[in-house]
Amino acid sequence: MKLLTQICIALFVSVVWFGCASPSTVEDPAESYFIRFYGGDGNQTGVDFVVLPDKSMVLFGTTRSSAVAGNNPNSQWLVVKTDPKGMVLYERHIGGPNDEEARDIELYGNNQLVLVGNTYKTATDRDVKIVTMMADATLTPIDSAVIPVLDSASVATKGDEDVTSVTPTSDGFIIAGSTTFTYKKKPDVGYTDSRDGLNIRVATNLTTYGNGWPTSQIYGKYSDDVTTKIIQVANGFYVFGYSDAKITGQSAASKNYNYWYYGLGQTGGTIGDANTGLPSDNELMTSFSYVPTQTGDGYVLGGISTNITTGAADLNVCKLKKLLKFDPSLDVEFQKPLSIAISSNGSSPDINTSIIASLLGGYYVLGNENGFNNNQNWVLVKLNTDASQAWSPIVFGGEGLDQCGSVLDLPDGRIGLIGTMTTGKPDVGETKMTLIKVNGDGQLK
């Protein structure tokens, strides 16, 4: 496997220089690149961000204060608005009596934001939470709701839900994820029906969508099924995720995870269903990007693949055509591991990835790795349009456990990365929401 040849490490001492970004306490670094840490007391994570038309940014993650009198002991959503240099303009905490866990933020309409994540009833019972807000200077909330997951009779279920993403639609939003509530199905020998995918559609005011849609909130086989991203198309929706459902002709003994995609009609109901992957590997799709027409059109999926025999983990990408036939032989332009050593000692890093199709061609893929120093770091790679490597992978991290969030192609041709890094010594440090801006070659210059 190809080794990581370019290493850029954000050491824990960096926090002494940059600290937690604030206009009054930090001298601006060069506008073209920077590393910023966000959050005060306690631990913070970064999962996603959006760039507004004026090039300011809104960052999304989770915060939990230390056990100090007067602090909310529960985790809450952390929303931070910054200027193009990453300097804080406003910060907001969103949460109630439960622990809250951030998952995805999207920009829609006239500078409006939609945010989704999980709210914990108990440690093993999560529900779907969605919030809309204005992306103005005050990050003004509009609506907030906890969305019930309904069965085929429109009765609220009692499963454990885990949100992955939200997508604005022509008349509201559609949410992807998974639930441990599974419809009764005919058992399949050697399999367990552990999770079904979520396809939750809500109106603009965040009420559950009508028109027969509640019966389509959950879909899956007798297997472990997760939806990662749902997009609206002319005749309904395309849904992308992963599943260990048995592929036609595959024996139970060769059960493994594959990328999974299917269609939904305008009023629900599945249209087509397909899986793609190698029988030798478990492939978990965790990110999605549209491919611009000028650079190939269609969709690119990112994830992680793990060899069933050796346990070796690798980043994995799959390119699909724009019009899907739900037949991998017709839909898949390529699917391949990237031959990057992201694991060591048989231990796989966190499965999260982020992929973005660049307007200049090719793809940026951000993932986690522990093959560099046996400690999880971010790894960034640029791919050509055929998924060959445009430059060697670059690692960002330090001594603590670091977890990637998402990658974006920035308006000035540079790359933005968000995630979580540990500051201070690994055994005593705190985690911070971290934003990094690098040039088009992934370098801090």
GROMACS .gro file of C-alpha atoms in nm:
model
  445
    1MET     CA    1   0.000   0.000   0.000
    2LYS     CA    2   0.121   0.349  -0.080
    3LEU     CA    3   0.269   0.526   0.220
    4LEU     CA    4   0.173   0.875   0.330
    5THR     CA    5   0.455   1.087   0.191
    6GLN     CA    6   0.364   1.442   0.291
    7ILE     CA    7   0.298   1.504   0.657
    8CYS     CA    8   0.169   1.826   0.812
    9ILE     CA    9   0.114   1.797   1.187
   10ALA     CA   10  -0.082   2.045   1.398
   11LEU     CA   11   0.109   1.986   1.722
   12PHE     CA   12  -0.054   2.054   2.057
   13VAL     CA   13   0.172   2.358   2.100
   14SER     CA   14  -0.016   2.526   1.815
   15VAL     CA   15  -0.292   2.612   2.056
   16VAL     CA   16  -0.052   2.841   2.239
   17TRP     CA   17  -0.013   3.042   1.918
   18PHE     CA   18  -0.360   3.036   1.770
   19GLY     CA   19  -0.563   2.957   2.080
   20CYS     CA   20  -0.942   2.972   2.056
   21ALA     CA   21  -1.002   3.220   1.775
   22SER     CA   22  -1.122   3.560   1.887
   23PRO     CA   23  -1.058   3.900   1.723
   24SER     CA   24  -0.953   4.050   2.056
   25THR     CA   25  -0.703   3.781   2.154
   26VAL     CA   26  -0.546   3.650   1.834
   27GLU     CA   27  -0.339   3.827   1.574
   28ASP     CA   28  -0.462   3.745   1.223
   29PRO     CA   29  -0.242   3.494   1.041
   30ALA     CA   30  -0.200   3.518   0.666
   31GLU     CA   31  -0.542   3.536   0.502
   32SER     CA   32  -0.450   3.262   0.257
   33TYR     CA   33  -0.403   2.986   0.516
   34PHE     CA   34  -0.457   2.922   0.885
   35ILE     CA   35  -0.534   2.676   1.163
   36ARG     CA   36  -0.807   2.785   1.405
   37PHE     CA   37  -0.939   2.627   1.724
   38TYR     CA   38  -1.288   2.711   1.853
   39GLY     CA   39  -1.460   2.661   2.184
   40GLY     CA   40  -1.411   2.768   2.541
   41ASP     CA   41  -1.426   2.556   2.853
   42GLY     CA   42  -1.474   2.182   2.804
   43ASN     CA   43  -1.470   1.976   2.485
   44GLN     CA   44  -1.588   2.072   2.139
   45THR     CA   45  -1.612   1.885   1.808
   46GLY     CA   46  -1.641   2.004   1.449
   47VAL     CA   47  -1.846   1.812   1.194
   48ASP     CA   48  -1.939   2.042   0.904
   49PHE     CA   49  -1.945   2.399   0.773
   50VAL     CA   50  -2.092   2.611   0.495
   51VAL     CA   51  -1.963   2.916   0.307
   52LEU     CA   52  -2.205   3.207   0.268
   53PRO     CA   53  -2.225   3.433  -0.040
   54ASP     CA   54  -2.012   3.699   0.132
   55LYS     CA   55  -1.744   3.430   0.196
   56SER     CA   56  -1.808   3.424   0.571
   57MET     CA   57  -1.853   3.076   0.717
   58VAL     CA   58  -2.084   2.901   0.961
   59LEU     CA   59  -1.927   2.609   1.149
   60PHE     CA   60  -2.127   2.331   1.313
   61GLY     CA   61  -2.035   2.089   1.589
   62THR     CA   62  -2.098   1.984   1.948
   63THR     CA   63  -1.987   2.135   2.278
   64ARG     CA   64  -1.984   2.003   2.634
   65SER     CA   65  -1.872   2.223   2.922
   66SER     CA   66  -1.657   2.097   3.207
   67ALA     CA   67  -1.831   2.011   3.533
   68VAL     CA   68  -1.820   2.366   3.669
   69ALA     CA   69  -2.099   2.530   3.868
   70GLY     CA   70  -2.334   2.722   3.640
   71ASN     CA   71  -2.243   2.530   3.324
   72ASN     CA   72  -2.493   2.315   3.136
   73PRO     CA   73  -2.360   1.961   3.191
   74ASN     CA   74  -2.530   1.835   2.873
   75SER     CA   75  -2.376   1.846   2.529
   76GLN     CA   76  -2.526   2.106   2.294
   77TRP     CA   77  -2.494   2.202   1.931
   78LEU     CA   78  -2.222   2.459   1.867
   79VAL     CA   79  -2.278   2.707   1.582
   80VAL     CA   80  -1.998   2.953   1.506
   81LYS     CA   81  -2.003   3.224   1.241
   82THR     CA   82  -1.664   3.348   1.120
   83ASP     CA   83  -1.529   3.594   0.868
   84PRO     CA   84  -1.332   3.461   0.566
   85LYS     CA   85  -1.018   3.455   0.783
   86GLY     CA   86  -1.180   3.227   1.037
   87MET     CA   87  -1.218   3.498   1.302
   88VAL     CA   88  -1.525   3.459   1.523
   89LEU     CA   89  -1.822   3.687   1.456
   90TYR     CA   90  -2.087   3.508   1.661
   91GLU     CA   91  -2.121   3.185   1.855
   92ARG     CA   92  -2.444   3.012   1.957
   93HIS     CA   93  -2.524   2.703   2.164
   94ILE     CA   94  -2.843   2.514   2.076
   95GLY     CA   95  -2.982   2.253   2.313
   96GLY     CA   96  -3.233   2.154   2.574
   97PRO     CA   97  -3.251   1.909   2.864
   98ASN     CA   98  -3.104   1.623   2.657
   99ASP     CA   99  -2.757   1.562   2.522
  100GLU     CA  100  -2.744   1.690   2.164
  101GLU     CA  101  -2.513   1.562   1.888
  102ALA     CA  102  -2.444   1.761   1.568
  103ARG     CA  103  -2.446   1.586   1.231
  104ASP     CA  104  -2.500   1.813   0.927
  105ILE     CA  105  -2.553   2.176   0.822
  106GLU     CA  106  -2.675   2.297   0.481
  107LEU     CA  107  -2.736   2.637   0.324
  108TYR     CA  108  -3.063   2.701   0.141
  109GLY     CA  109  -3.290   2.980   0.022
  110ASN     CA  110  -3.204   3.337   0.114
  111ASN     CA  111  -2.908   3.285   0.348
  112GLN     CA  112  -3.094   3.032   0.560
  113LEU     CA  113  -2.948   2.729   0.736
  114VAL     CA  114  -3.085   2.388   0.821
  115LEU     CA  115  -2.910   2.181   1.091
  116VAL     CA  116  -2.972   1.820   1.195
  117GLY     CA  117  -2.846   1.584   1.459
  118ASN     CA  118  -2.941   1.352   1.740
  119THR     CA  119  -3.108   1.430   2.070
  120TYR     CA  120  -3.066   1.169   2.345
  121LYS     CA  121  -3.362   1.049   2.551
  122THR     CA  122  -3.125   0.796   2.707
  123ALA     CA  123  -2.776   0.672   2.623
  124THR     CA  124  -2.931   0.416   2.386
  125ASP     CA  125  -3.237   0.604   2.261
  126ARG     CA  126  -3.173   0.888   2.018
  127ASP     CA  127  -3.429   1.089   1.822
  128VAL     CA  128  -3.405   1.309   1.514
  129LYS     CA  129  -3.365   1.684   1.576
  130ILE     CA  130  -3.384   1.953   1.307
  131VAL     CA  131  -3.342   2.332   1.334
  132THR     CA  132  -3.372   2.611   1.078
  133MET     CA  133  -3.212   2.950   1.132
  134MET     CA  134  -3.105   3.267   0.956
  135ALA     CA  135  -2.737   3.289   0.869
  136ASP     CA  136  -2.725   3.658   0.958
  137ALA     CA  137  -2.500   3.820   1.213
  138THR     CA  138  -2.703   3.689   1.505
  139LEU     CA  139  -2.768   3.336   1.373
  140THR     CA  140  -3.139   3.380   1.446
  141PRO     CA  141  -3.338   3.056   1.498
  142ILE     CA  142  -3.656   3.008   1.292
  143ASP     CA  143  -3.796   2.667   1.387
  144SER     CA  144  -3.689   2.361   1.584
  145ALA     CA  145  -3.846   2.016   1.602
  146VAL     CA  146  -3.788   1.661   1.717
  147ILE     CA  147  -3.923   1.446   1.434
  148PRO     CA  148  -4.097   1.119   1.524
  149VAL     CA  149  -4.012   0.815   1.315
  150LEU     CA  150  -4.338   0.658   1.205
  151ASP     CA  151  -4.425   0.302   1.113
  152SER     CA  152  -4.648   0.202   0.819
  153ALA     CA  153  -4.956   0.289   1.025
  154SER     CA  154  -4.815   0.637   1.103
  155VAL     CA  155  -4.752   0.540   1.467
  156ALA     CA  156  -4.436   0.670   1.636
  157THR     CA  157  -4.175   0.396   1.683
  158LYS     CA  158  -3.933   0.341   1.973
  159GLY     CA  159  -3.612   0.270   1.787
  160ASP     CA  160  -3.272   0.432   1.831
  161GLU     CA  161  -3.217   0.679   1.545
  162ASP     CA  162  -2.886   0.810   1.415
  163VAL     CA  163  -2.900   1.101   1.169
  164THR     CA  164  -2.638   1.130   0.894
  165SER     CA  165  -2.747   1.423   0.674
  166VAL     CA  166  -3.020   1.663   0.563
  167THR     CA  167  -3.100   1.792   0.214
  168PRO     CA  168  -3.320   2.091   0.128
  169THR     CA  169  -3.602   2.000  -0.115
  170SER     CA  170  -3.840   2.208  -0.324
  171ASP     CA  171  -4.087   2.221  -0.033
  172GLY     CA  172  -3.895   2.132   0.281
  173PHE     CA  173  -3.620   1.889   0.378
  174ILE     CA  174  -3.536   1.518   0.366
  175ILE     CA  175  -3.325   1.348   0.634
  176ALA     CA  176  -3.104   1.040   0.601
  177GLY     CA  177  -2.980   0.806   0.873
  178SER     CA  178  -3.072   0.479   1.040
  179THR     CA  179  -3.305   0.335   1.302
  180THR     CA  180  -3.301   0.016   1.507
  181PHE     CA  181  -3.678  -0.009   1.451
  182THR     CA  182  -3.705  -0.260   1.167
  183TYR     CA  183  -4.018  -0.375   0.990
  184LYS     CA  184  -4.096  -0.744   1.012
  185LYS     CA  185  -3.943  -0.923   0.716
  186LYS     CA  186  -3.881  -1.278   0.611
  187PRO     CA  187  -3.563  -1.394   0.792
  188ASP     CA  188  -3.256  -1.454   0.580
  189VAL     CA  189  -3.024  -1.736   0.694
  190GLY     CA  190  -2.701  -1.604   0.841
  191TYR     CA  191  -2.821  -1.243   0.861
  192THR     CA  192  -2.950  -1.011   1.133
  193ASP     CA  193  -3.206  -0.737   1.072
  194SER     CA  194  -3.037  -0.476   1.291
  195ARG     CA  195  -3.107  -0.137   1.127
  196ASP     CA  196  -3.317   0.013   0.850
  197GLY     CA  197  -3.243   0.331   0.657
  198LEU     CA  198  -3.422   0.660   0.731
  199ASN     CA  199  -3.595   0.867   0.460
  200ILE     CA  200  -3.769   1.131   0.673
  201ARG     CA  201  -3.936   1.406   0.471
  202VAL     CA  202  -4.056   1.722   0.647
  203ALA     CA  203  -4.222   2.042   0.529
  204THR     CA  204  -4.057   2.384   0.547
  205ASN     CA  205  -4.216   2.443   0.890
  206LEU     CA  206  -4.059   2.112   1.006
  207THR     CA  207  -4.388   1.921   1.036
  208THR     CA  208  -4.392   1.562   0.912
  209TYR     CA  209  -4.463   1.557   0.540
  210GLY     CA  210  -4.804   1.427   0.432
  211ASN     CA  211  -4.922   1.296   0.096
  212GLY     CA  212  -4.861   0.934   0.197
  213TRP     CA  213  -4.495   0.994   0.283
  214PRO     CA  214  -4.496   0.867   0.646
  215THR     CA  215  -4.516   0.510   0.514
  216SER     CA  216  -4.181   0.566   0.339
  217GLN     CA  217  -3.981   0.698   0.635
  218ILE     CA  218  -3.808   0.362   0.685
  219TYR     CA  219  -3.668   0.122   0.426
  220GLY     CA  220  -3.433  -0.173   0.443
  221LYS     CA  221  -3.376  -0.540   0.381
  222TYR     CA  222  -3.327  -0.817   0.637
  223SER     CA  223  -2.983  -0.673   0.710
  224ASP     CA  224  -2.796  -0.373   0.850
  225ASP     CA  225  -2.897  -0.074   0.638
  226VAL     CA  226  -2.795   0.294   0.663
  227THR     CA  227  -2.888   0.585   0.437
  228THR     CA  228  -2.614   0.847   0.414
  229LYS     CA  229  -2.747   1.107   0.167
  230ILE     CA  230  -3.076   1.169  -0.015
  231ILE     CA  231  -3.111   1.405  -0.312
  232GLN     CA  232  -3.415   1.527  -0.504
  233VAL     CA  233  -3.433   1.451  -0.877
  234ALA     CA  234  -3.695   1.513  -1.144
  235ASN     CA  235  -3.913   1.210  -1.068
  236GLY     CA  236  -3.851   1.174  -0.695
  237PHE     CA  237  -3.538   1.104  -0.492
  238TYR     CA  238  -3.214   0.910  -0.508
  239VAL     CA  239  -3.095   0.756  -0.181
  240PHE     CA  240  -2.732   0.655  -0.112
  241GLY     CA  241  -2.589   0.459   0.179
  242TYR     CA  242  -2.453   0.118   0.271
  243SER     CA  243  -2.594  -0.223   0.356
  244ASP     CA  244  -2.487  -0.579   0.426
  245ALA     CA  245  -2.791  -0.716   0.244
  246LYS     CA  246  -2.713  -1.022   0.037
  247ILE     CA  247  -2.651  -0.946  -0.329
  248THR     CA  248  -2.832  -1.176  -0.573
  249GLY     CA  249  -2.628  -1.492  -0.617
  250GLN     CA  250  -2.416  -1.425  -0.308
  251SER     CA  251  -2.403  -1.693  -0.039
  252ALA     CA  252  -2.469  -1.613   0.326
  253ALA     CA  253  -2.111  -1.714   0.403
  254SER     CA  254  -1.980  -1.427   0.191
  255LYS     CA  255  -2.196  -1.163   0.358
  256ASN     CA  256  -2.035  -0.819   0.352
  257TYR     CA  257  -2.117  -0.448   0.339
  258ASN     CA  258  -2.152  -0.270   0.006
  259TYR     CA  259  -2.246   0.075  -0.116
  260TRP     CA  260  -2.625   0.082  -0.155
  261TYR     CA  261  -2.852   0.307  -0.360
  262TYR     CA  262  -3.220   0.317  -0.450
  263GLY     CA  263  -3.495   0.550  -0.568
  264LEU     CA  264  -3.807   0.693  -0.405
  265GLY     CA  265  -4.113   0.833  -0.581
  266GLN     CA  266  -4.259   1.178  -0.521
  267THR     CA  267  -4.505   1.033  -0.270
  268GLY     CA  268  -4.275   0.762  -0.137
  269GLY     CA  269  -4.236   0.402  -0.243
  270THR     CA  270  -3.910   0.254  -0.365
  271ILE     CA  271  -3.807   0.262  -0.731
  272GLY     CA  272  -3.513   0.033  -0.798
  273ASP     CA  273  -3.251  -0.093  -0.557
  274ALA     CA  274  -2.885  -0.183  -0.609
  275ASN     CA  275  -2.563  -0.267  -0.424
  276THR     CA  276  -2.207  -0.228  -0.550
  277GLY     CA  277  -1.881  -0.349  -0.399
  278LEU     CA  278  -1.626  -0.627  -0.378
  279PRO     CA  279  -1.706  -0.957  -0.200
  280SER     CA  280  -1.357  -0.940  -0.043
  281ASP     CA  281  -1.419  -0.605   0.130
  282ASN     CA  282  -1.667  -0.432   0.360
  283GLU     CA  283  -1.746  -0.096   0.198
  284LEU     CA  284  -1.919   0.171   0.409
  285MET     CA  285  -2.034   0.482   0.220
  286THR     CA  286  -2.017   0.788   0.445
  287SER     CA  287  -2.002   1.090   0.208
  288PHE     CA  288  -2.151   1.223  -0.115
  289SER     CA  289  -2.090   1.496  -0.369
  290TYR     CA  290  -2.247   1.612  -0.692
  291VAL     CA  291  -2.005   1.614  -0.985
  292PRO     CA  292  -2.033   1.936  -1.190
  293THR     CA  293  -2.137   1.896  -1.553
  294GLN     CA  294  -1.814   2.053  -1.675
  295THR     CA  295  -1.605   1.793  -1.491
  296GLY     CA  296  -1.800   1.476  -1.569
  297ASP     CA  297  -2.151   1.506  -1.422
  298GLY     CA  298  -2.312   1.246  -1.194
  299TYR     CA  299  -2.235   1.164  -0.831
  300VAL     CA  300  -1.926   1.057  -0.639
  301LEU     CA  301  -1.948   0.857  -0.317
  302GLY     CA  302  -1.676   0.835  -0.054
  303GLY     CA  303  -1.623   0.586   0.223
  304ILE     CA  304  -1.394   0.334   0.380
  305SER     CA  305  -1.333  -0.027   0.277
  306THR     CA  306  -1.192  -0.299   0.501
  307ASN     CA  307  -1.056  -0.627   0.371
  308ILE     CA  308  -1.249  -0.912   0.532
  309THR     CA  309  -0.942  -1.139   0.554
  310THR     CA  310  -0.660  -0.902   0.652
  311GLY     CA  311  -0.854  -0.623   0.825
  312ALA     CA  312  -0.660  -0.362   0.627
  313ALA     CA  313  -0.859  -0.040   0.587
  314ASP     CA  314  -0.850   0.198   0.293
  315LEU     CA  315  -1.036   0.501   0.159
  316ASN     CA  316  -1.279   0.409  -0.117
  317VAL     CA  317  -1.454   0.609  -0.390
  318CYS     CA  318  -1.734   0.529  -0.634
  319LYS     CA  319  -1.853   0.735  -0.932
  320LEU     CA  320  -2.215   0.696  -1.050
  321LYS     CA  321  -2.383   0.835  -1.362
  322LYS     CA  322  -2.640   1.112  -1.328
  323LEU     CA  323  -2.938   0.906  -1.448
  324LEU     CA  324  -2.950   0.584  -1.247
  325LYS     CA  325  -3.085   0.255  -1.380
  326PHE     CA  326  -3.027   0.071  -1.047
  327ASP     CA  327  -2.799  -0.173  -1.226
  328PRO     CA  328  -2.432  -0.141  -1.121
  329SER     CA  329  -2.314  -0.263  -1.461
  330LEU     CA  330  -2.483   0.044  -1.614
  331ASP     CA  331  -2.455   0.297  -1.332
  332VAL     CA  332  -2.102   0.261  -1.193
  333GLU     CA  333  -1.824   0.439  -1.382
  334PHE     CA  334  -1.563   0.327  -1.128
  335GLN     CA  335  -1.538   0.201  -0.771
  336LYS     CA  336  -1.198   0.153  -0.616
  337PRO     CA  337  -0.993   0.161  -0.298
  338LEU     CA  338  -0.725   0.431  -0.305
  339SER     CA  339  -0.435   0.216  -0.180
  340ILE     CA  340  -0.361   0.448   0.111
  341ALA     CA  341  -0.231   0.295   0.435
  342ILE     CA  342  -0.487   0.441   0.677
  343SER     CA  343  -0.463   0.164   0.938
  344SER     CA  344  -0.193  -0.012   1.135
  345ASN     CA  345  -0.175  -0.308   1.370
  346GLY     CA  346  -0.510  -0.432   1.239
  347SER     CA  347  -0.694  -0.138   1.397
  348SER     CA  348  -0.921   0.060   1.165
  349PRO     CA  349  -0.977   0.433   1.217
  350ASP     CA  350  -1.318   0.597   1.249
  351ILE     CA  351  -1.520   0.540   0.931
  352ASN     CA  352  -1.613   0.903   0.870
  353THR     CA  353  -1.509   1.053   0.535
  354SER     CA  354  -1.590   1.365   0.334
  355ILE     CA  355  -1.566   1.395  -0.044
  356ILE     CA  356  -1.611   1.698  -0.266
  357ALA     CA  357  -1.592   1.721  -0.645
  358SER     CA  358  -1.375   2.022  -0.728
  359LEU     CA  359  -1.498   2.278  -0.980
  360LEU     CA  360  -1.149   2.256  -1.129
  361GLY     CA  361  -1.178   1.881  -1.180
  362GLY     CA  362  -1.108   1.578  -0.967
  363TYR     CA  363  -1.200   1.518  -0.605
  364TYR     CA  364  -1.078   1.599  -0.256
  365VAL     CA  365  -1.122   1.318  -0.001
  366LEU     CA  366  -1.084   1.373   0.374
  367GLY     CA  367  -1.075   1.076   0.609
  368ASN     CA  368  -0.919   0.942   0.928
  369GLU     CA  369  -0.603   0.734   0.955
  370ASN     CA  370  -0.394   0.568   1.221
  371GLY     CA  371  -0.121   0.433   0.997
  372PHE     CA  372   0.116   0.727   1.050
  373ASN     CA  373   0.186   0.716   1.422
  374ASN     CA  374  -0.071   0.462   1.552
  375ASN     CA  375  -0.285   0.756   1.659
  376GLN     CA  376  -0.586   0.879   1.466
  377ASN     CA  377  -0.528   1.183   1.244
  378TRP     CA  378  -0.694   1.347   0.945
  379VAL     CA  379  -0.573   1.248   0.600
  380LEU     CA  380  -0.640   1.454   0.286
  381VAL     CA  381  -0.589   1.336  -0.071
  382LYS     CA  382  -0.657   1.494  -0.410
  383LEU     CA  383  -0.777   1.264  -0.688
  384ASN     CA  384  -0.792   1.309  -1.063
  385THR     CA  385  -1.124   1.257  -1.241
  386ASP     CA  386  -1.046   0.885  -1.283
  387ALA     CA  387  -0.971   0.855  -0.908
  388SER     CA  388  -0.596   0.823  -0.957
  389GLN     CA  389  -0.397   1.021  -0.702
  390ALA     CA  390  -0.315   1.378  -0.807
  391TRP     CA  391  -0.078   1.422  -0.511
  392SER     CA  392   0.039   1.219  -0.216
  393PRO     CA  393  -0.185   1.205   0.092
  394ILE     CA  394  -0.124   1.467   0.361
  395VAL     CA  395  -0.178   1.403   0.732
  396PHE     CA  396  -0.302   1.667   0.978
  397GLY     CA  397  -0.288   1.583   1.347
  398GLY     CA  398  -0.097   1.571   1.670
  399GLU     CA  399  -0.052   1.347   1.970
  400GLY     CA  400  -0.419   1.317   2.063
  401LEU     CA  401  -0.718   1.151   1.899
  402ASP     CA  402  -0.821   1.368   1.603
  403GLN     CA  403  -1.136   1.317   1.398
  404CYS     CA  404  -1.212   1.465   1.058
  405GLY     CA  405  -1.536   1.643   0.972
  406SER     CA  406  -1.576   1.773   0.618
  407VAL     CA  407  -1.382   1.926   0.328
  408LEU     CA  408  -1.495   2.211   0.101
  409ASP     CA  409  -1.368   2.371  -0.219
  410LEU     CA  410  -1.342   2.739  -0.116
  411PRO     CA  411  -1.435   3.032  -0.344
  412ASP     CA  412  -1.071   3.150  -0.365
  413GLY     CA  413  -0.949   2.814  -0.498
  414ARG     CA  414  -0.819   2.696  -0.163
  415ILE     CA  415  -0.940   2.408   0.055
  416GLY     CA  416  -1.125   2.426   0.387
  417LEU     CA  417  -1.117   2.141   0.640
  418ILE     CA  418  -1.314   2.111   0.962
  419GLY     CA  419  -1.300   1.851   1.234
  420THR     CA  420  -1.185   1.784   1.588
  421MET     CA  421  -0.834   1.797   1.731
  422THR     CA  422  -0.697   1.739   2.078
  423THR     CA  423  -0.510   2.032   2.229
  424GLY     CA  424  -0.261   1.998   2.511
  425LYS     CA  425  -0.114   1.665   2.612
  426PRO     CA  426  -0.320   1.364   2.498
  427ASP     CA  427  -0.395   1.245   2.851
  428VAL     CA  428  -0.501   1.585   2.989
  429GLY     CA  429  -0.599   1.791   2.685
  430GLU     CA  430  -0.938   1.901   2.558
  431THR     CA  431  -1.088   1.850   2.213
  432LYS     CA  432  -1.160   2.159   2.002
  433MET     CA  433  -1.353   2.236   1.688
  434THR     CA  434  -1.077   2.293   1.434
  435LEU     CA  435  -1.084   2.479   1.103
  436ILE     CA  436  -0.790   2.459   0.862
  437LYS     CA  437  -0.743   2.650   0.538
  438VAL     CA  438  -0.476   2.529   0.296
  439ASN     CA  439  -0.385   2.593  -0.067
  440GLY     CA  440  -0.499   2.379  -0.359
  441ASP     CA  441  -0.210   2.139  -0.295
  442GLY     CA  442  -0.314   2.084   0.067
  443GLN     CA  443  -0.025   2.289   0.207
  444LEU     CA  444  -0.018   2.556   0.476
  445LYS     CA  445   0.120   2.824   0.250
   0.00000   0.00000   0.00000
